[in-house]
mmCIF file with all atom_site columns, C-alpha atoms in Angstrom:
data_model
loop_
_atom_site.group_PDB
_atom_site.id
_atom_site.type_symbol
_atom_site.label_atom_id
_atom_site.label_alt_id
_atom_site.label_comp_id
_atom_site.label_asym_id
_atom_site.label_entity_id
_atom_site.label_seq_id
_atom_site.pdbx_PDB_ins_code
_atom_site.Cartn_x
_atom_site.Cartn_y
_atom_site.Cartn_z
_atom_site.occupancy
_atom_site.B_iso_or_equiv
_atom_site.pdbx_formal_charge
_atom_site.auth_seq_id
_atom_site.auth_comp_id
_atom_site.auth_asym_id
_atom_site.auth_atom_id
_atom_site.pdbx_PDB_model_num
ATOM 1   C CA . MET A 1 1   ? -0.014 0.040   0.144  1.00 58.00 ? 1   MET A CA 1
ATOM 2   C CA . GLN A 1 2   ? 2.936  2.137   0.912  1.00 61.00 ? 2   GLN A CA 1
ATOM 3   C CA . ARG A 1 3   ? 4.270  2.068   -2.462 1.00 62.00 ? 3   ARG A CA 1
ATOM 4   C CA . TYR A 1 4   ? 1.112  2.417   -4.239 1.00 60.00 ? 4   TYR A CA 1
ATOM 5   C CA . MET A 1 5   ? 0.559  5.912   -2.437 1.00 61.00 ? 5   MET A CA 1
ATOM 6   C CA . ALA A 1 6   ? 4.136  6.670   -2.948 1.00 63.00 ? 6   ALA A CA 1
ATOM 7   C CA . SER A 1 7   ? 3.523  6.847   -6.875 1.00 63.00 ? 7   SER A CA 1
ATOM 8   C CA . PHE A 1 8   ? 1.281  9.893   -6.488 1.00 61.00 ? 8   PHE A CA 1
ATOM 9   C CA . GLY A 1 9   ? 4.290  11.635  -5.657 1.00 58.00 ? 9   GLY A CA 1
ATOM 10  C CA . ASN A 1 10  ? 5.198  14.670  -3.324 1.00 52.00 ? 10  ASN A CA 1
ATOM 11  C CA . ALA A 1 11  ? 2.447  16.987  -4.715 1.00 50.00 ? 11  ALA A CA 1
ATOM 12  C CA . GLN A 1 12  ? -0.303 15.272  -3.008 1.00 55.00 ? 12  GLN A CA 1
ATOM 13  C CA . ASP A 1 13  ? 1.683  14.716  0.285  1.00 53.00 ? 13  ASP A CA 1
ATOM 14  C CA . GLN A 1 14  ? 2.198  18.343  0.311  1.00 53.00 ? 14  GLN A CA 1
ATOM 15  C CA . GLN A 1 15  ? -1.894 18.891  0.047  1.00 56.00 ? 15  GLN A CA 1
ATOM 16  C CA . MET A 1 16  ? -2.483 16.193  2.537  1.00 54.00 ? 16  MET A CA 1
ATOM 17  C CA . GLY A 1 17  ? -0.139 18.028  5.153  1.00 55.00 ? 17  GLY A CA 1
ATOM 18  C CA . GLY A 1 18  ? 1.438  14.936  6.182  1.00 53.00 ? 18  GLY A CA 1
ATOM 19  C CA . MET A 1 19  ? -1.603 12.881  7.029  1.00 56.00 ? 19  MET A CA 1
ATOM 20  C CA . ASP A 1 20  ? -0.337 9.746   5.703  1.00 62.00 ? 20  ASP A CA 1
ATOM 21  C CA . GLN A 1 21  ? 2.540  9.315   8.087  1.00 74.00 ? 21  GLN A CA 1
ATOM 22  C CA . ALA A 1 22  ? 3.007  6.091   8.826  1.00 77.00 ? 22  ALA A CA 1
ATOM 23  C CA . LYS A 1 23  ? 2.361  4.790   12.603 1.00 84.00 ? 23  LYS A CA 1
ATOM 24  C CA . LEU A 1 24  ? 4.014  1.844   14.171 1.00 86.00 ? 24  LEU A CA 1
ATOM 25  C CA . GLU A 1 25  ? 1.312  0.229   16.426 1.00 90.00 ? 25  GLU A CA 1
ATOM 26  C CA . ILE A 1 26  ? 2.548  -2.179  19.227 1.00 93.00 ? 26  ILE A CA 1
ATOM 27  C CA . ASN A 1 27  ? 0.387  -4.551  20.811 1.00 94.00 ? 27  ASN A CA 1
ATOM 28  C CA . PRO A 1 28  ? 1.759  -4.913  24.456 1.00 95.00 ? 28  PRO A CA 1
ATOM 29  C CA . LYS A 1 29  ? -0.365 -8.207  25.220 1.00 96.00 ? 29  LYS A CA 1
ATOM 30  C CA . HIS A 1 30  ? 1.238  -9.736  22.216 1.00 96.00 ? 30  HIS A CA 1
ATOM 31  C CA . PRO A 1 31  ? 3.349  -12.836 22.892 1.00 96.00 ? 31  PRO A CA 1
ATOM 32  C CA . ILE A 1 32  ? 6.305  -11.434 21.251 1.00 94.00 ? 32  ILE A CA 1
ATOM 33  C CA . ILE A 1 33  ? 6.227  -8.134  22.814 1.00 95.00 ? 33  ILE A CA 1
ATOM 34  C CA . VAL A 1 34  ? 5.753  -9.697  26.127 1.00 96.00 ? 34  VAL A CA 1
ATOM 35  C CA . ALA A 1 35  ? 9.019  -11.807 25.534 1.00 95.00 ? 35  ALA A CA 1
ATOM 36  C CA . LEU A 1 36  ? 10.899 -8.799  24.231 1.00 95.00 ? 36  LEU A CA 1
ATOM 37  C CA . ASN A 1 37  ? 10.065 -6.897  27.239 1.00 96.00 ? 37  ASN A CA 1
ATOM 38  C CA . LYS A 1 38  ? 11.217 -9.806  29.597 1.00 96.00 ? 38  LYS A CA 1
ATOM 39  C CA . LYS A 1 39  ? 14.437 -9.833  27.748 1.00 94.00 ? 39  LYS A CA 1
ATOM 40  C CA . VAL A 1 40  ? 14.805 -5.783  28.361 1.00 95.00 ? 40  VAL A CA 1
ATOM 41  C CA . ALA A 1 41  ? 13.808 -6.284  32.119 1.00 95.00 ? 41  ALA A CA 1
ATOM 42  C CA . ASN A 1 42  ? 16.536 -8.958  32.301 1.00 95.00 ? 42  ASN A CA 1
ATOM 43  C CA . ASN A 1 43  ? 19.251 -7.030  30.787 1.00 94.00 ? 43  ASN A CA 1
ATOM 44  C CA . GLU A 1 44  ? 19.777 -9.950  27.999 1.00 93.00 ? 44  GLU A CA 1
ATOM 45  C CA . SER A 1 45  ? 22.133 -9.198  25.468 1.00 89.00 ? 45  SER A CA 1
ATOM 46  C CA . ASP A 1 46  ? 19.979 -10.119 22.438 1.00 89.00 ? 46  ASP A CA 1
ATOM 47  C CA . ALA A 1 47  ? 17.131 -7.642  23.514 1.00 93.00 ? 47  ALA A CA 1
ATOM 48  C CA . VAL A 1 48  ? 18.173 -4.882  21.038 1.00 93.00 ? 48  VAL A CA 1
ATOM 49  C CA . GLU A 1 49  ? 18.823 -7.256  18.462 1.00 92.00 ? 49  GLU A CA 1
ATOM 50  C CA . ASN A 1 50  ? 15.475 -8.850  18.606 1.00 93.00 ? 50  ASN A CA 1
ATOM 51  C CA . ALA A 1 51  ? 13.930 -5.457  18.774 1.00 94.00 ? 51  ALA A CA 1
ATOM 52  C CA . LYS A 1 52  ? 15.335 -3.944  15.558 1.00 94.00 ? 52  LYS A CA 1
ATOM 53  C CA . LEU A 1 53  ? 14.530 -7.368  14.086 1.00 94.00 ? 53  LEU A CA 1
ATOM 54  C CA . ILE A 1 54  ? 10.721 -7.016  15.049 1.00 94.00 ? 54  ILE A CA 1
ATOM 55  C CA . TYR A 1 55  ? 10.886 -3.201  13.853 1.00 94.00 ? 55  TYR A CA 1
ATOM 56  C CA . ASP A 1 56  ? 12.441 -4.275  10.292 1.00 95.00 ? 56  ASP A CA 1
ATOM 57  C CA . LEU A 1 57  ? 9.578  -7.143  9.952  1.00 93.00 ? 57  LEU A CA 1
ATOM 58  C CA . ALA A 1 58  ? 7.081  -4.480  10.555 1.00 92.00 ? 58  ALA A CA 1
ATOM 59  C CA . ALA A 1 59  ? 8.764  -2.016  8.305  1.00 93.00 ? 59  ALA A CA 1
ATOM 60  C CA . MET A 1 60  ? 8.922  -4.737  5.378  1.00 93.00 ? 60  MET A CA 1
ATOM 61  C CA . THR A 1 61  ? 5.167  -5.761  6.302  1.00 92.00 ? 61  THR A CA 1
ATOM 62  C CA . GLY A 1 62  ? 4.084  -2.210  5.672  1.00 90.00 ? 62  GLY A CA 1
ATOM 63  C CA . GLY A 1 63  ? 5.893  -2.109  2.409  1.00 90.00 ? 63  GLY A CA 1
ATOM 64  C CA . TYR A 1 64  ? 8.680  0.024   3.378  1.00 92.00 ? 64  TYR A CA 1
ATOM 65  C CA . SER A 1 65  ? 12.262 -0.448  2.895  1.00 92.00 ? 65  SER A CA 1
ATOM 66  C CA . ILE A 1 66  ? 14.739 -1.436  5.337  1.00 93.00 ? 66  ILE A CA 1
ATOM 67  C CA . ALA A 1 67  ? 18.121 0.713   6.114  1.00 92.00 ? 67  ALA A CA 1
ATOM 68  C CA . ASP A 1 68  ? 20.267 -2.654  6.033  1.00 94.00 ? 68  ASP A CA 1
ATOM 69  C CA . PRO A 1 69  ? 19.125 -5.539  4.713  1.00 95.00 ? 69  PRO A CA 1
ATOM 70  C CA . ALA A 1 70  ? 22.392 -7.528  4.852  1.00 95.00 ? 70  ALA A CA 1
ATOM 71  C CA . GLN A 1 71  ? 22.131 -7.066  8.473  1.00 94.00 ? 71  GLN A CA 1
ATOM 72  C CA . PHE A 1 72  ? 18.554 -7.952  8.718  1.00 95.00 ? 72  PHE A CA 1
ATOM 73  C CA . ALA A 1 73  ? 19.326 -11.394 6.809  1.00 95.00 ? 73  ALA A CA 1
ATOM 74  C CA . LYS A 1 74  ? 22.325 -12.122 9.456  1.00 94.00 ? 74  LYS A CA 1
ATOM 75  C CA . SER A 1 75  ? 19.462 -11.645 12.381 1.00 92.00 ? 75  SER A CA 1
ATOM 76  C CA . VAL A 1 76  ? 17.106 -13.807 10.711 1.00 93.00 ? 76  VAL A CA 1
ATOM 77  C CA . GLN A 1 77  ? 19.957 -16.395 10.188 1.00 94.00 ? 77  GLN A CA 1
ATOM 78  C CA . LYS A 1 78  ? 21.230 -16.100 13.602 1.00 91.00 ? 78  LYS A CA 1
ATOM 79  C CA . LEU A 1 79  ? 17.485 -16.580 15.020 1.00 89.00 ? 79  LEU A CA 1
ATOM 80  C CA . LEU A 1 80  ? 17.257 -19.973 12.673 1.00 93.00 ? 80  LEU A CA 1
ATOM 81  C CA . GLN A 1 81  ? 20.347 -21.192 13.970 1.00 93.00 ? 81  GLN A CA 1
ATOM 82  C CA . ASP A 1 82  ? 19.515 -20.591 17.542 1.00 88.00 ? 82  ASP A CA 1
ATOM 83  C CA . ARG A 1 83  ? 16.082 -22.564 17.125 1.00 88.00 ? 83  ARG A CA 1
ATOM 84  C CA . ILE A 1 84  ? 17.777 -25.185 15.251 1.00 91.00 ? 84  ILE A CA 1
ATOM 85  C CA . ALA A 1 85  ? 20.175 -25.658 18.057 1.00 87.00 ? 85  ALA A CA 1
ATOM 86  C CA . ASP A 1 86  ? 17.653 -25.481 20.447 1.00 83.00 ? 86  ASP A CA 1
ATOM 87  C CA . GLU A 1 87  ? 15.585 -28.108 19.040 1.00 85.00 ? 87  GLU A CA 1
ATOM 88  C CA . ASP A 1 88  ? 18.592 -30.407 18.651 1.00 81.00 ? 88  ASP A CA 1
ATOM 89  C CA . ALA A 1 89  ? 19.903 -29.759 22.092 1.00 81.00 ? 89  ALA A CA 1
ATOM 90  C CA . GLN A 1 90  ? 16.407 -30.753 23.569 1.00 82.00 ? 90  GLN A CA 1
ATOM 91  C CA . ALA A 1 91  ? 16.357 -33.927 21.233 1.00 82.00 ? 91  ALA A CA 1
ATOM 92  C CA . SER A 1 92  ? 19.809 -34.960 22.133 1.00 79.00 ? 92  SER A CA 1
ATOM 93  C CA . GLY A 1 93  ? 19.127 -33.903 26.077 1.00 73.00 ? 93  GLY A CA 1
ATOM 94  C CA . GLY A 1 94  ? 22.232 -31.777 26.014 1.00 60.00 ? 94  GLY A CA 1
ATOM 95  C CA . ALA A 1 95  ? 23.368 -28.322 25.012 1.00 54.00 ? 95  ALA A CA 1
ATOM 96  C CA . ALA A 1 96  ? 24.258 -27.828 21.097 1.00 50.00 ? 96  ALA A CA 1
ATOM 97  C CA . GLU A 1 97  ? 27.116 -25.629 19.603 1.00 57.00 ? 97  GLU A CA 1
ATOM 98  C CA . VAL A 1 98  ? 25.977 -22.967 16.800 1.00 54.00 ? 98  VAL A CA 1
ATOM 99  C CA . GLU A 1 99  ? 28.543 -21.395 14.608 1.00 61.00 ? 99  GLU A CA 1
ATOM 100 C CA . VAL A 1 100 ? 27.200 -18.294 12.983 1.00 60.00 ? 100 VAL A CA 1
ATOM 101 C CA . VAL A 1 101 ? 28.529 -17.762 9.312  1.00 62.00 ? 101 VAL A CA 1
ATOM 102 C CA . GLU A 1 102 ? 29.151 -14.402 8.255  1.00 61.00 ? 102 GLU A CA 1
#
């Protein structure tokens, strides 16, 4: 939708007086936001990275471009590797090591 609206150009943006400014709405009861809030409260090292990932996902879902697609891809890769390592550790009953490839 944002791309469609952007195709009308700056002339209409000026006429509307900035009424089309995007807003990020956060549901504080969403399980992801609840988990992120716990990470922030516990000063967990990955809280900021997770918050940036959530923001980039919201931007992309809204049709916006993100500032650093390469960093976004690294964050998603790390998230997937951590998830797979956790599942492997649970299946084997121990801890699994994860190597992040850059």
